[in-house]
């Protein structure tokens, strides 16, 4: 899956493009999947690859959808991110390289201790 940035601009809404392709971040507590806990699957809003199961979603209170694991099979790619003077780990879609969010080791209440902090705008939900 590869598109030029010009193609992505036509495929995605301006809001999606800003997050998925320009690594933006939606405002906290603004996303449609923040306080949303229906059973189903979350796919990449850009390419449709299945990324997260609702079974691993938890209420972190951080203002963005949070998952304690990605779906099996290297669906997401992790990269060091030193932007904004901080050391973080960026989460990208393995299939299309679009930006999803960041992962933090600050969720001891979950089975993995990890919090995949993902923008709602980067996801498309399909009910179970
Ligand atoms: Fe993708």
mmCIF file of C-alpha atoms and ligand atoms in Angstrom:
data_model
loop_
_atom_site.group_PDB
_atom_site.id
_atom_site.type_symbol
_atom_site.label_atom_id
_atom_site.label_comp_id
_atom_site.label_asym_id
_atom_site.label_seq_id
_atom_site.Cartn_x
_atom_site.Cartn_y
_atom_site.Cartn_z
ATOM 1 C CA UNK A 1 0.000 0.000 0.000
ATOM 2 C CA UNK A 2 1.619 3.205 -1.090
ATOM 3 C CA UNK A 3 0.185 6.491 -2.236
ATOM 4 C CA UNK A 4 1.851 9.797 -2.955
ATOM 5 C CA UNK A 5 1.057 12.584 -0.507
ATOM 6 C CA UNK A 6 -1.016 14.211 -3.260
ATOM 7 C CA UNK A 7 -3.104 11.032 -3.504
ATOM 8 C CA UNK A 8 -3.493 10.796 0.281
ATOM 9 C CA UNK A 9 -4.743 14.403 0.281
ATOM 10 C CA UNK A 10 -7.546 13.394 -2.073
ATOM 11 C CA UNK A 11 -8.357 10.146 -0.243
ATOM 12 C CA UNK A 12 -8.365 11.522 3.316
ATOM 13 C CA UNK A 13 -10.313 14.357 4.936
ATOM 14 C CA UNK A 14 -8.166 17.364 5.959
ATOM 15 C CA UNK A 15 -8.466 16.278 9.612
ATOM 16 C CA UNK A 16 -7.368 12.706 8.789
ATOM 17 C CA UNK A 17 -4.510 13.958 6.617
ATOM 18 C CA UNK A 18 -3.175 16.222 9.389
ATOM 19 C CA UNK A 19 -2.943 13.313 11.845
ATOM 20 C CA UNK A 20 -2.218 10.292 9.625
ATOM 21 C CA UNK A 21 0.243 11.882 7.214
ATOM 22 C CA UNK A 22 1.545 14.936 9.102
ATOM 23 C CA UNK A 23 1.729 13.252 12.539
ATOM 24 C CA UNK A 24 -0.704 15.657 14.135
ATOM 25 C CA UNK A 25 -2.648 14.963 17.314
ATOM 26 C CA UNK A 26 -6.370 15.433 17.790
ATOM 27 C CA UNK A 27 -7.463 17.480 20.806
ATOM 28 C CA UNK A 28 -7.855 15.305 23.936
ATOM 29 C CA UNK A 29 -11.404 14.235 24.826
ATOM 30 C CA UNK A 30 -12.549 15.242 21.317
ATOM 31 C CA UNK A 31 -12.290 11.952 19.423
ATOM 32 C CA UNK A 32 -15.288 9.777 18.683
ATOM 33 C CA UNK A 33 -13.680 6.596 20.078
ATOM 34 C CA UNK A 34 -12.367 8.052 23.357
ATOM 35 C CA UNK A 35 -15.362 7.117 25.503
ATOM 36 C CA UNK A 36 -16.529 4.258 23.289
ATOM 37 C CA UNK A 37 -16.477 0.595 24.310
ATOM 38 C CA UNK A 38 -18.489 -1.471 21.814
ATOM 39 C CA UNK A 39 -17.196 -4.905 20.738
ATOM 40 C CA UNK A 40 -15.464 -4.886 17.361
ATOM 41 C CA UNK A 41 -12.306 -4.153 15.420
ATOM 42 C CA UNK A 42 -10.416 -0.910 14.820
ATOM 43 C CA UNK A 43 -8.783 -0.560 11.405
ATOM 44 C CA UNK A 44 -6.419 2.009 9.910
ATOM 45 C CA UNK A 45 -8.512 4.948 8.646
ATOM 46 C CA UNK A 46 -6.102 5.353 5.725
ATOM 47 C CA UNK A 47 -5.660 1.821 4.351
ATOM 48 C CA UNK A 48 -8.146 -0.381 6.224
ATOM 49 C CA UNK A 49 -5.601 -2.743 7.838
ATOM 50 C CA UNK A 50 -6.992 -4.263 11.045
ATOM 51 C CA UNK A 51 -4.953 -2.854 13.955
ATOM 52 C CA UNK A 52 -6.673 -3.200 17.334
ATOM 53 C CA UNK A 53 -9.404 -5.300 18.918
ATOM 54 C CA UNK A 54 -11.960 -3.730 21.245
ATOM 55 C CA UNK A 55 -11.027 -6.541 23.662
ATOM 56 C CA UNK A 56 -7.744 -4.726 24.425
ATOM 57 C CA UNK A 57 -9.313 -1.251 24.718
ATOM 58 C CA UNK A 58 -9.395 0.291 28.173
ATOM 59 C CA UNK A 59 -10.418 3.568 29.757
ATOM 60 C CA UNK A 60 -7.107 5.295 30.523
ATOM 61 C CA UNK A 61 -8.674 8.689 31.193
ATOM 62 C CA UNK A 62 -6.021 10.350 29.015
ATOM 63 C CA UNK A 63 -8.481 11.729 26.463
ATOM 64 C CA UNK A 64 -7.623 9.441 23.567
ATOM 65 C CA UNK A 65 -8.544 5.833 22.770
ATOM 66 C CA UNK A 66 -6.187 3.496 24.653
ATOM 67 C CA UNK A 67 -5.325 -0.135 23.941
ATOM 68 C CA UNK A 68 -2.982 -2.390 25.874
ATOM 69 C CA UNK A 69 -1.899 -4.344 22.765
ATOM 70 C CA UNK A 70 -2.104 -4.262 18.983
ATOM 71 C CA UNK A 71 -3.577 -7.186 17.074
ATOM 72 C CA UNK A 72 -1.113 -10.028 16.508
ATOM 73 C CA UNK A 73 1.046 -10.081 13.397
ATOM 74 C CA UNK A 74 3.094 -6.880 13.439
ATOM 75 C CA UNK A 75 0.146 -4.741 12.373
ATOM 76 C CA UNK A 76 1.825 -1.703 13.866
ATOM 77 C CA UNK A 77 5.369 -0.419 13.573
ATOM 78 C CA UNK A 78 7.150 1.339 16.467
ATOM 79 C CA UNK A 79 9.695 4.104 15.913
ATOM 80 C CA UNK A 80 11.662 6.303 18.341
ATOM 81 C CA UNK A 81 10.283 9.848 18.336
ATOM 82 C CA UNK A 82 12.352 12.667 19.837
ATOM 83 C CA UNK A 83 10.122 15.529 18.698
ATOM 84 C CA UNK A 84 8.923 18.246 21.102
ATOM 85 C CA UNK A 85 11.981 17.671 23.306
ATOM 86 C CA UNK A 86 10.609 14.385 24.589
ATOM 87 C CA UNK A 87 11.566 10.765 24.102
ATOM 88 C CA UNK A 88 8.533 8.814 22.952
ATOM 89 C CA UNK A 89 7.703 5.807 20.801
ATOM 90 C CA UNK A 90 5.604 6.526 17.752
ATOM 91 C CA UNK A 91 3.016 3.978 16.534
ATOM 92 C CA UNK A 92 2.524 3.665 12.773
ATOM 93 C CA UNK A 93 0.413 1.414 10.549
ATOM 94 C CA UNK A 94 2.762 -1.272 9.182
ATOM 95 C CA UNK A 95 0.795 -1.534 5.960
ATOM 96 C CA UNK A 96 0.728 2.113 4.861
ATOM 97 C CA UNK A 97 3.101 3.950 7.209
ATOM 98 C CA UNK A 98 0.438 6.339 8.498
ATOM 99 C CA UNK A 99 0.770 7.871 11.977
ATOM 100 C CA UNK A 100 -1.552 6.411 14.618
ATOM 101 C CA UNK A 101 -0.263 7.746 17.954
ATOM 102 C CA UNK A 102 2.302 6.796 20.621
ATOM 103 C CA UNK A 103 2.810 3.911 23.042
ATOM 104 C CA UNK A 104 3.717 4.401 26.711
ATOM 105 C CA UNK A 105 4.674 1.994 29.499
ATOM 106 C CA UNK A 106 2.406 3.612 32.041
ATOM 107 C CA UNK A 107 -0.567 1.267 32.350
ATOM 108 C CA UNK A 108 0.240 -1.173 35.198
ATOM 109 C CA UNK A 109 -3.484 -1.926 35.490
ATOM 110 C CA UNK A 110 -3.439 -3.747 32.124
ATOM 111 C CA UNK A 111 -2.062 -7.229 31.249
ATOM 112 C CA UNK A 112 0.878 -5.728 29.294
ATOM 113 C CA UNK A 113 1.469 -2.480 31.195
ATOM 114 C CA UNK A 114 1.361 -0.668 27.872
ATOM 115 C CA UNK A 115 -0.892 2.122 26.697
ATOM 116 C CA UNK A 116 -1.219 2.533 22.953
ATOM 117 C CA UNK A 117 -2.531 6.093 22.847
ATOM 118 C CA UNK A 118 -4.184 6.326 19.443
ATOM 119 C CA UNK A 119 -5.982 9.170 17.676
ATOM 120 C CA UNK A 120 -9.652 8.426 16.962
ATOM 121 C CA UNK A 121 -9.218 10.077 13.589
ATOM 122 C CA UNK A 122 -6.614 7.441 12.631
ATOM 123 C CA UNK A 123 -9.103 4.625 13.262
ATOM 124 C CA UNK A 124 -12.209 3.194 11.647
ATOM 125 C CA UNK A 125 -14.409 1.011 13.857
ATOM 126 C CA UNK A 126 -16.244 -2.059 12.591
ATOM 127 C CA UNK A 127 -18.783 -3.541 15.054
ATOM 128 C CA UNK A 128 -18.432 -7.231 15.914
HETATM 129 FE FE1 LIG B 1 -2.695 1.889 7.179
#
